[in-house]
Short mmCIF file of N, CA and C in Angstrom, two decimals:
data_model
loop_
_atom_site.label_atom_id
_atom_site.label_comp_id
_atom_site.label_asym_id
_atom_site.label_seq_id
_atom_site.Cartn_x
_atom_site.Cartn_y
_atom_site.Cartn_z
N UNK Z 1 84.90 60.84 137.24
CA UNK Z 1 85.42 59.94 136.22
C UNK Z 1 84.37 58.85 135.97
N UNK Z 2 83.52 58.95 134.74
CA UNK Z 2 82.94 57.78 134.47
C UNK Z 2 83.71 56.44 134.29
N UNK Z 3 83.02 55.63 134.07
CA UNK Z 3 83.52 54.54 133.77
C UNK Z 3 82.68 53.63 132.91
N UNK Z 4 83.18 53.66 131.44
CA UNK Z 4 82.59 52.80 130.24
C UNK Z 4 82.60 51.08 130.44
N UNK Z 5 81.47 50.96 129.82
CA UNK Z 5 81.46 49.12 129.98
C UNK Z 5 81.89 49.23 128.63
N UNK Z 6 82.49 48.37 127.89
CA UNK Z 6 82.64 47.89 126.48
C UNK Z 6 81.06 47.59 126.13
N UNK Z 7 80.88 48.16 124.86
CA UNK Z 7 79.16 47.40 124.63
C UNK Z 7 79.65 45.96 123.66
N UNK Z 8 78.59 45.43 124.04
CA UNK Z 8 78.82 44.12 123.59
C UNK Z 8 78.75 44.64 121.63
N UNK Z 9 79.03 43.30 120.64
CA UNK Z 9 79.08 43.63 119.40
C UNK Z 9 77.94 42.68 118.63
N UNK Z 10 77.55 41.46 119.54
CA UNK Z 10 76.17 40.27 118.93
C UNK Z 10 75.89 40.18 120.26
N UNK Z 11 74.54 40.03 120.56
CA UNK Z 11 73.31 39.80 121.51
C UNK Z 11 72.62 38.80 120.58
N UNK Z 12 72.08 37.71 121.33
CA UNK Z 12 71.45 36.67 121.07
C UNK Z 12 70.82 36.39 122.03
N UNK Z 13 69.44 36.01 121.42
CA UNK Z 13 68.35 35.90 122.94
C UNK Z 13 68.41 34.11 122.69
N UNK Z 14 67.98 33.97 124.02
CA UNK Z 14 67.87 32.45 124.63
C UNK Z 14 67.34 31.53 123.72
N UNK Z 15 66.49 31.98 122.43
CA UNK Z 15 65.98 30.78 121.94
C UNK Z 15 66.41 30.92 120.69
N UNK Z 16 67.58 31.72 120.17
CA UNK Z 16 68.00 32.07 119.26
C UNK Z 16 67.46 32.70 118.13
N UNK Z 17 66.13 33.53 118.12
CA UNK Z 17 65.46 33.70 117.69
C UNK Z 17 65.91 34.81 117.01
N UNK Z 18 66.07 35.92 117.71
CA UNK Z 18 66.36 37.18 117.85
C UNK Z 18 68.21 37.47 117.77
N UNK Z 19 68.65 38.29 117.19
CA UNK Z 19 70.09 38.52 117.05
C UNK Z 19 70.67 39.84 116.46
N UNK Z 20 70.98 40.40 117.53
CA UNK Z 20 71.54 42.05 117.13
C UNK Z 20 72.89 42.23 117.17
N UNK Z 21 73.35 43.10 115.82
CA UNK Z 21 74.54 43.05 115.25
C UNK Z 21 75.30 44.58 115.63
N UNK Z 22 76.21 45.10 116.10
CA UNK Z 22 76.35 46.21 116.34
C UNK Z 22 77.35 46.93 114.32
N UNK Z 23 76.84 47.42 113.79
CA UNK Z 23 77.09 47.75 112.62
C UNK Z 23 78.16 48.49 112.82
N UNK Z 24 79.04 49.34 111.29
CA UNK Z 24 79.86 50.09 111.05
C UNK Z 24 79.95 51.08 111.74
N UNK Z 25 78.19 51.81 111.83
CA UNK Z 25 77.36 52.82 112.34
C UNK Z 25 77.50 52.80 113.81
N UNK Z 26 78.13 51.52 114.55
CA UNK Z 26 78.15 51.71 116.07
C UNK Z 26 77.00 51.56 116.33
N UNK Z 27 75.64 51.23 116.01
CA UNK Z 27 74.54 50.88 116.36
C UNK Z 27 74.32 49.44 116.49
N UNK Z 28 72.94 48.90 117.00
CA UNK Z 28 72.68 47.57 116.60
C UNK Z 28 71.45 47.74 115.39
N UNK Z 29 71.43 46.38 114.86
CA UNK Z 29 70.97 46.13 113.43
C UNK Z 29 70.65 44.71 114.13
N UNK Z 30 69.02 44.31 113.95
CA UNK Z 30 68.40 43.18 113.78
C UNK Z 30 68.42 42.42 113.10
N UNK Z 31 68.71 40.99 113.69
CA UNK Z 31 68.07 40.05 112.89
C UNK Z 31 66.93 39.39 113.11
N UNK Z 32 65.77 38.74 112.79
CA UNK Z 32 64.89 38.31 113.81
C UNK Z 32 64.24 37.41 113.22
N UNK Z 33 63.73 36.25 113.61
CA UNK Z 33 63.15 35.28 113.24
C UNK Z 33 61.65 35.01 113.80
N UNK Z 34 61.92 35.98 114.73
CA UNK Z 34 60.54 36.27 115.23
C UNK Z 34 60.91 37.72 116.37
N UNK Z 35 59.63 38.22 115.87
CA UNK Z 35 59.14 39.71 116.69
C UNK Z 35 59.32 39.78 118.10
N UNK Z 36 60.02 39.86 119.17
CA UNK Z 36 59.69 40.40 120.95
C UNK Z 36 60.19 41.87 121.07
N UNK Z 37 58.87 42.26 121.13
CA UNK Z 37 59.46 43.84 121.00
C UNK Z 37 59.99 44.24 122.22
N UNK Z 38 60.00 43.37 123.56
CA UNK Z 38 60.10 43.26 125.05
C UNK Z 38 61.65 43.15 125.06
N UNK Z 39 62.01 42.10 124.48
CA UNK Z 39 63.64 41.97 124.09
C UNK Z 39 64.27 43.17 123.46
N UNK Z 40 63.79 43.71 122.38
CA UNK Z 40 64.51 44.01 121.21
C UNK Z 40 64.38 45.67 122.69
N UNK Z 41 63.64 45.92 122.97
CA UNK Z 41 63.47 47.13 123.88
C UNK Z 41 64.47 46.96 125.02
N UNK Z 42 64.40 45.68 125.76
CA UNK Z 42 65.24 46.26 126.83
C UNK Z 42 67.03 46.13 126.29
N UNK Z 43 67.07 45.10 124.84
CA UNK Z 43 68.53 45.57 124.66
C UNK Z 43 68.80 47.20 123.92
N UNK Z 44 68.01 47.91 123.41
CA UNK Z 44 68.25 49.10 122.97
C UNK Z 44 68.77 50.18 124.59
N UNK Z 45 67.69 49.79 125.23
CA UNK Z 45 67.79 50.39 126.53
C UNK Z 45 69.29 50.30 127.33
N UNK Z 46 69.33 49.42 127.10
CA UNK Z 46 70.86 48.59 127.72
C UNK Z 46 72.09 48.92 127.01
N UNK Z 47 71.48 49.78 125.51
CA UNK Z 47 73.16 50.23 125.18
C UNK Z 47 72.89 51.55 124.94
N UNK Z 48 71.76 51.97 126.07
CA UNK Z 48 71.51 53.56 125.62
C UNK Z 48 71.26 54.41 124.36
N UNK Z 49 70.27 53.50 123.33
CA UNK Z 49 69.88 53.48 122.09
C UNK Z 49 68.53 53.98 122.69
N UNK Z 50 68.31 55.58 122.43
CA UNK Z 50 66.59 55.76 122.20
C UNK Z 50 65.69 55.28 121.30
N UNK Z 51 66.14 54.58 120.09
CA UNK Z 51 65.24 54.07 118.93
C UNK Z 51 64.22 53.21 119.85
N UNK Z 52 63.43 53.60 118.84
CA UNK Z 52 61.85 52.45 119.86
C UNK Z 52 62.06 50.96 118.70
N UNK Z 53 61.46 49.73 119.51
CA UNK Z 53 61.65 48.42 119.14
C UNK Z 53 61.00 48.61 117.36
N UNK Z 54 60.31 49.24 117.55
CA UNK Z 54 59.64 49.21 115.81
C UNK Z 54 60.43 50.11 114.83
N UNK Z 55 61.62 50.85 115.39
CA UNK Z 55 62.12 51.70 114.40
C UNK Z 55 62.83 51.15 113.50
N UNK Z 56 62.50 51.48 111.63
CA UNK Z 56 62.71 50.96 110.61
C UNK Z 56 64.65 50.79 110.64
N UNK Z 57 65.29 51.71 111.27
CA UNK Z 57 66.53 51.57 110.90
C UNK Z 57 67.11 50.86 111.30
N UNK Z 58 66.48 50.08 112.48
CA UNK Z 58 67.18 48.76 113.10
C UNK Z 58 67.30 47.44 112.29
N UNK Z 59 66.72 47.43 111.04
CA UNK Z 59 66.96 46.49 110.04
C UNK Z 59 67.71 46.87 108.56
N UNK Z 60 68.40 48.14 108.90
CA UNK Z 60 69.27 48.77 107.81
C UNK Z 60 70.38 48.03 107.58
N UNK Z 61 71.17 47.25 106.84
CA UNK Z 61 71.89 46.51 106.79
C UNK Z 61 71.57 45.19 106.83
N UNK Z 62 71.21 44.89 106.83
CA UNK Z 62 70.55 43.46 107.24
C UNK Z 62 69.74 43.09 106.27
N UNK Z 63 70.08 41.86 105.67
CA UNK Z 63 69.71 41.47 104.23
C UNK Z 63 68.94 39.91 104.40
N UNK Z 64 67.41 39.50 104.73
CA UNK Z 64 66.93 38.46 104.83
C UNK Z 64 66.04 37.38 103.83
N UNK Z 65 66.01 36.58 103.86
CA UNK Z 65 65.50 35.66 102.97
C UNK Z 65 64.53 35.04 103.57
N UNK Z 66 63.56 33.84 102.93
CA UNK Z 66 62.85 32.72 103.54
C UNK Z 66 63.90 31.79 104.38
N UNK Z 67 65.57 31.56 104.24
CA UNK Z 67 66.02 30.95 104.82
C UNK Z 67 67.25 31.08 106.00
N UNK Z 68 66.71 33.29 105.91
CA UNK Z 68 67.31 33.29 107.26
C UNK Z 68 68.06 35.26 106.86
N UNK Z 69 68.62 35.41 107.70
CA UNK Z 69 69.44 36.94 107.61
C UNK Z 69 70.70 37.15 107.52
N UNK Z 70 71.51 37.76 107.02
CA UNK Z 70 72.96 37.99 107.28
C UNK Z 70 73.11 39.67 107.23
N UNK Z 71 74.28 39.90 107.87
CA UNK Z 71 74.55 41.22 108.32
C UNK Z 71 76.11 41.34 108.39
N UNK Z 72 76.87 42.27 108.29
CA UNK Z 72 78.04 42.77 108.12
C UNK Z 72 78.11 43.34 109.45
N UNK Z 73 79.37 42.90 110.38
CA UNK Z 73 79.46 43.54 111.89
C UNK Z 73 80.21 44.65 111.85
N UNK Z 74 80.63 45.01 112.98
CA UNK Z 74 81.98 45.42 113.13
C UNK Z 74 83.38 44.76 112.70
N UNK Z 75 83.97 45.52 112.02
CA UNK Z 75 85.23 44.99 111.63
C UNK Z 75 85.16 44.08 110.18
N UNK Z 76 83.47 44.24 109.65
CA UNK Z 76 83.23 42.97 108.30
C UNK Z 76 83.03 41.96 108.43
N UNK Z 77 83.06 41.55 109.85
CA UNK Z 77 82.89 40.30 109.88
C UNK Z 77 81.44 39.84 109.36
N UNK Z 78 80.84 38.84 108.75
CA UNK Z 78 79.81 38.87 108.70
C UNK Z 78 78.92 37.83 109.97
N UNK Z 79 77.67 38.37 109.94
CA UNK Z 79 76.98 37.12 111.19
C UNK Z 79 75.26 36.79 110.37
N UNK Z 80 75.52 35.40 110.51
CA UNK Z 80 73.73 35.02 110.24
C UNK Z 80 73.33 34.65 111.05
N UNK Z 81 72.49 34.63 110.68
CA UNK Z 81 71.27 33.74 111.35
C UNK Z 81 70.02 32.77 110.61
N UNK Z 82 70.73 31.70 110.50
CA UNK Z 82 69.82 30.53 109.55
C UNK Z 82 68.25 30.28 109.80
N UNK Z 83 67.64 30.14 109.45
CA UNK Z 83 65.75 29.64 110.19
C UNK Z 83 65.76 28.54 109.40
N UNK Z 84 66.25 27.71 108.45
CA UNK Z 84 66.09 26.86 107.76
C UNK Z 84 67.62 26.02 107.56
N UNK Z 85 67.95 24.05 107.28
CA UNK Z 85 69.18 23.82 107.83
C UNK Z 85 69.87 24.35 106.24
N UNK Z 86 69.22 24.61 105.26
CA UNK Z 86 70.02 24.09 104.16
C UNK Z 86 70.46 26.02 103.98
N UNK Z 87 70.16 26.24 104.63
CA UNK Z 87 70.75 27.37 104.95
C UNK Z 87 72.62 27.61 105.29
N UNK Z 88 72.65 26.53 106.13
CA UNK Z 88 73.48 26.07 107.05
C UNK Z 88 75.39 26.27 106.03
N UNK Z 89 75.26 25.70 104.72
CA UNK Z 89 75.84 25.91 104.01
C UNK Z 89 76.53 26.53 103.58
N UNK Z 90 76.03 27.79 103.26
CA UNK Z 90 75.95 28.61 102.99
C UNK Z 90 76.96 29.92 103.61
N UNK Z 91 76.28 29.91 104.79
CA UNK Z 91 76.47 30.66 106.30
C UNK Z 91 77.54 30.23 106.81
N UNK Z 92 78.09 28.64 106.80
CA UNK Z 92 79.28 28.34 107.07
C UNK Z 92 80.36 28.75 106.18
N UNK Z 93 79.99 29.14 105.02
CA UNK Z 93 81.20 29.40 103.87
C UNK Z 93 81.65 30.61 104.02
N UNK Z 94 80.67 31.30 104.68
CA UNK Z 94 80.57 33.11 104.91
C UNK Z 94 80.44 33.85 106.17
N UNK Z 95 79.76 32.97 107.50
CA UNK Z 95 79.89 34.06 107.92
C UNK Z 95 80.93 33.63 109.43
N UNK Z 96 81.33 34.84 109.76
CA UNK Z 96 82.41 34.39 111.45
C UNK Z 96 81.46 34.14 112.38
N UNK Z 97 80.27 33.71 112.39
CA UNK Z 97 80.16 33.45 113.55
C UNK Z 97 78.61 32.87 112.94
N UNK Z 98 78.39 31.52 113.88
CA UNK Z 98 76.89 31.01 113.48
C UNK Z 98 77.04 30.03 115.30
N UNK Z 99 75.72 30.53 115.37
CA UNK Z 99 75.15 30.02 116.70
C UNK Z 99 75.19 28.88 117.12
N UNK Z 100 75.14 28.17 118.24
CA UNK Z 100 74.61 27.17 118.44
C UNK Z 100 73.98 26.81 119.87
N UNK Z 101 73.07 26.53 119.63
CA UNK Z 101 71.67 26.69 120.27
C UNK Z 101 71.41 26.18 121.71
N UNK Z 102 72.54 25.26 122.05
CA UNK Z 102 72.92 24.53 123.44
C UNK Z 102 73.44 26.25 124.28
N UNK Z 103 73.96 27.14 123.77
CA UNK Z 103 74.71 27.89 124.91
C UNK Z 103 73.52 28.94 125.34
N UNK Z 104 72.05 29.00 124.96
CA UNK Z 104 70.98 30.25 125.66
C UNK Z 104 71.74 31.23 124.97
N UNK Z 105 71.14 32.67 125.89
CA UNK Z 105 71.65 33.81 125.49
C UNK Z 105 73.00 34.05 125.44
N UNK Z 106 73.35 34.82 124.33
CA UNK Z 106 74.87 35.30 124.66
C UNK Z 106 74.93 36.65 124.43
N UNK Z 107 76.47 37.08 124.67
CA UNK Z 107 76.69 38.54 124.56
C UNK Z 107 78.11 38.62 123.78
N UNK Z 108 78.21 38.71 122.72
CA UNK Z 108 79.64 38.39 122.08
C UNK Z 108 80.62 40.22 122.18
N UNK Z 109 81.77 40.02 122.49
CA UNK Z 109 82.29 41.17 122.29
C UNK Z 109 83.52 40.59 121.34
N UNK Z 110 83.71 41.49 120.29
CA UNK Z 110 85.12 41.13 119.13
C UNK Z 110 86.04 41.55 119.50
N UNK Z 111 87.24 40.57 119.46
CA UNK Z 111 88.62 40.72 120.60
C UNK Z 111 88.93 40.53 119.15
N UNK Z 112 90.89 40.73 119.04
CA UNK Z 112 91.90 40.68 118.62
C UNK Z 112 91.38 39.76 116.67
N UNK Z 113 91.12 38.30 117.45
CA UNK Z 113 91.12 37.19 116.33
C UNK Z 113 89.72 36.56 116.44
N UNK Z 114 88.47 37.02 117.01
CA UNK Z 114 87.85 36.25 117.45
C UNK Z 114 86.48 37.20 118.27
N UNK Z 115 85.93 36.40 118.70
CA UNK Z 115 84.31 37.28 119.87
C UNK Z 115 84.88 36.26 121.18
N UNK Z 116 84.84 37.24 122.31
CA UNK Z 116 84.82 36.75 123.70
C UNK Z 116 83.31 36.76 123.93
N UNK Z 117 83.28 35.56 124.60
CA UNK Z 117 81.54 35.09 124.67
C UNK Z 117 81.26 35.13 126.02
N UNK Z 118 80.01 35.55 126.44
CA UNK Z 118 79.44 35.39 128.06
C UNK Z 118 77.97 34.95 127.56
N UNK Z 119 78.03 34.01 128.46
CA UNK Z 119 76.87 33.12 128.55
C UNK Z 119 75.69 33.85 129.79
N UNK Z 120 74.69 33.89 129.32
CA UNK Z 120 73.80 34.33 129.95
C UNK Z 120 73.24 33.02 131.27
N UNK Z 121 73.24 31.84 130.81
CA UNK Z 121 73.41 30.76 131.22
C UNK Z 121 74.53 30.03 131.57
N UNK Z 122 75.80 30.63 132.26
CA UNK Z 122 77.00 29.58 132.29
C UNK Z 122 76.92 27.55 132.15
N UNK Z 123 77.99 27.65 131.27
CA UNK Z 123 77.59 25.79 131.50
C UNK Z 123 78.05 25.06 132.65
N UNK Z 124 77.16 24.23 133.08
CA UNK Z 124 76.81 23.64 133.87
C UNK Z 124 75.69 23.77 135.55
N UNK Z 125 75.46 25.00 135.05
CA UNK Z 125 74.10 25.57 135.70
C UNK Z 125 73.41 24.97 135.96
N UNK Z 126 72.31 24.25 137.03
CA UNK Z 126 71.36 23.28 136.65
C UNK Z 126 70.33 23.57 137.50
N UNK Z 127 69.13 24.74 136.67
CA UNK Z 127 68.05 25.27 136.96
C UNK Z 127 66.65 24.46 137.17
N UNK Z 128 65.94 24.50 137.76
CA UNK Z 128 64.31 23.93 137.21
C UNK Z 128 63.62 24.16 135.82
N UNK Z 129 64.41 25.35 135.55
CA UNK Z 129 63.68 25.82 134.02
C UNK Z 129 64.66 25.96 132.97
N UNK Z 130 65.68 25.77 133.23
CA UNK Z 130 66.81 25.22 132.70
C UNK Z 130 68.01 24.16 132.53
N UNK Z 131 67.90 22.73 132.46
CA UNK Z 131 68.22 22.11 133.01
C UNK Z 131 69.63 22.13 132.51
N UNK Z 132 70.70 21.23 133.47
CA UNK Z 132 72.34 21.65 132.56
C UNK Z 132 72.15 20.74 131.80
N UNK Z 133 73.35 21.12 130.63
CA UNK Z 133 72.96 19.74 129.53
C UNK Z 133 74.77 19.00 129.59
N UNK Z 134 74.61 17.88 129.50
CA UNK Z 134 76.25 17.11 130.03
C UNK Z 134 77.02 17.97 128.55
N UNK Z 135 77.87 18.07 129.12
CA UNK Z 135 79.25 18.70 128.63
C UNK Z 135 78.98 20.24 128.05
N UNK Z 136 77.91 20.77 128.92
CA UNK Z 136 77.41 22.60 128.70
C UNK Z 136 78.90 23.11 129.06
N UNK Z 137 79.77 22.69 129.92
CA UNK Z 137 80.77 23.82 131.00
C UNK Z 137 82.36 23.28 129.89
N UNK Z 138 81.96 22.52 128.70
CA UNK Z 138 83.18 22.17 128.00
C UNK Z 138 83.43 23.64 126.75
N UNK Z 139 82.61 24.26 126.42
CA UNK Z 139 82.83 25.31 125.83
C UNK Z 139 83.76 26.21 125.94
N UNK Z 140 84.43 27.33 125.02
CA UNK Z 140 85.59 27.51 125.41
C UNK Z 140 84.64 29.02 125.60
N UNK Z 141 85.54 29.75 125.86
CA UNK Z 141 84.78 31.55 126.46
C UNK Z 141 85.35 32.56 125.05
N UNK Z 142 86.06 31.64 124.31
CA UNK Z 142 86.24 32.39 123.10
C UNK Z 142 86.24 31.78 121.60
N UNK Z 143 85.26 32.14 120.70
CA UNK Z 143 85.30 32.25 119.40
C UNK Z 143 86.59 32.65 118.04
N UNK Z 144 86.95 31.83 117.57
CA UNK Z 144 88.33 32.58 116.82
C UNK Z 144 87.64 32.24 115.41
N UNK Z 145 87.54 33.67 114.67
CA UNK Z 145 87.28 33.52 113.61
C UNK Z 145 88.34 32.94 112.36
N UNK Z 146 88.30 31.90 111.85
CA UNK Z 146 88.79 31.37 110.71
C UNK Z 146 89.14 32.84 109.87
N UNK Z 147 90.88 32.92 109.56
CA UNK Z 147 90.82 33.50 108.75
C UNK Z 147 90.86 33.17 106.86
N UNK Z 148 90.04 34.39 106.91
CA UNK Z 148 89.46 34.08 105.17
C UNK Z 148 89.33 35.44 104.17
N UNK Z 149 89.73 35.78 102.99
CA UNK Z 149 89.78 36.76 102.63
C UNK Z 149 87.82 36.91 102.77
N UNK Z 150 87.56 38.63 103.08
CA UNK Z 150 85.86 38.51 102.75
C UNK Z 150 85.56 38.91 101.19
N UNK Z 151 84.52 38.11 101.64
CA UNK Z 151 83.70 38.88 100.74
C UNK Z 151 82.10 39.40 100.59
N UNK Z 152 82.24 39.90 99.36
CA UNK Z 152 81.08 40.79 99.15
C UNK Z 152 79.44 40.53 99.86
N UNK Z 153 78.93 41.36 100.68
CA UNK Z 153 77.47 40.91 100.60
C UNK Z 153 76.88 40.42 99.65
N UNK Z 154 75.81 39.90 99.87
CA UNK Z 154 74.82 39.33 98.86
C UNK Z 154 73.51 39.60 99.08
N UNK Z 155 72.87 40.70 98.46
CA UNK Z 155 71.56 40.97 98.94
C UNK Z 155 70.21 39.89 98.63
N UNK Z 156 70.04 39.31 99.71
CA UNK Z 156 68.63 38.37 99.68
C UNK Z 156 67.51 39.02 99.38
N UNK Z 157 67.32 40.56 99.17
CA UNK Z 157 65.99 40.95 99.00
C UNK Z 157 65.82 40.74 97.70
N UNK Z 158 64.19 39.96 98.03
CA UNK Z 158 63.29 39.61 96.36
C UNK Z 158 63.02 40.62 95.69
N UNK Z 159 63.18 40.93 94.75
CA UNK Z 159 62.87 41.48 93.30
C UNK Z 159 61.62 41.88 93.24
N UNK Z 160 60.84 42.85 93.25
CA UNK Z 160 59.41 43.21 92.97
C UNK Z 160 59.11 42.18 91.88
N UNK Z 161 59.70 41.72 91.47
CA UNK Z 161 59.04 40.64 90.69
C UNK Z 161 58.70 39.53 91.37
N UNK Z 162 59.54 38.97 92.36
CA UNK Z 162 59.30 37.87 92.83
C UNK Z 162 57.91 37.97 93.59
N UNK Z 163 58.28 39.14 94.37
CA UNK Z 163 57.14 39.56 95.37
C UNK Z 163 55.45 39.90 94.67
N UNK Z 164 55.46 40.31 93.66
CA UNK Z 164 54.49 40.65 92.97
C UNK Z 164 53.75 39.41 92.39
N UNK Z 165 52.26 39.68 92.78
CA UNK Z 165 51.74 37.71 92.47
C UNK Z 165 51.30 38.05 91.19
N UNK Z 166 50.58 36.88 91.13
CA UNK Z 166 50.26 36.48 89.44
C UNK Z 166 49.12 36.83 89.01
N UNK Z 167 48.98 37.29 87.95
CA UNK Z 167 47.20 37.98 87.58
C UNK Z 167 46.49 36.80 87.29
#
């Protein structure tokens, strides 16, 4: 008799850089604000995904701009990931879930109303290379998504026009 772990549904690396979405497809789908192919490898590894860190389909779904990515999860929910604040806006109007940068890595799994969260860092930890930060251990262990009718993606990809420079 095996025995299944639940795979997680958002992975977020420690500096929030990096953020994988587990899609419709049951796969994960990148977001990334910057390249660690070291990361992006050992979480493929970790949910028993042979795709190698450079494979194109890990950004299938996933729609990015100069001011950041959004992606459609499991269940529709949507998740970004901002690189810029005025971003911030935006992402709050739309998506269930937006980071925040005090909790390190996480591992979100989607329960009932919401993502049950595990901290890669529990709060109040207090490392040499991590120091605790006052009121880290006040967080709650679960996310409840606001309910809201969804809606539609919005594809951020530029227009061969935009992309195309000027003679």
């Amino acid at each position: 008799c095996a025995v299944r772990v639940p795979q997680p549904d958002v992975l977020v690396s420690a500096d929030g850089r990096n953020v994988a979405v587990r899609g419709g497809d049951g796969r994960l789908h990148l977001m990334h604000s910057a390249k660690d192919a070291f990361l992006v490898k050992e979480w493929l590894a970790a949910d028993a995904d042979a795709r190698a860190a450079t494979d194109p389909s890990l950004g299938e779904g996933v729609s990015c701009d100069p001011s950041g990515c959004v992606t459609q999860g499991t269940g529709g929910a949507f998740v970004a990931l901002a690189t810029r604040p005025e971003a911030l806006a935006d992402d709050c109007e739309r998506a269930a879930l937006i980071r925040l940068r005090r909790h390190g890595a996480l591992m979100l799994r989607r329960i009932r109303d919401g993502y049950a969260i595990e901290a890669v860092r529990p709060g109040g930890i207090d490392r040499p290379w991590s120091p605790a930060v006052p009121g880290d251990g006040e967080s709650e262990p679960i996310l409840r998504v606001p309910a809201a009718a969804p809606r539609p993606a919005v594809d951020a990809t530029p227009s061969e026009v935009d992309v195309q420079g000027e003679d």
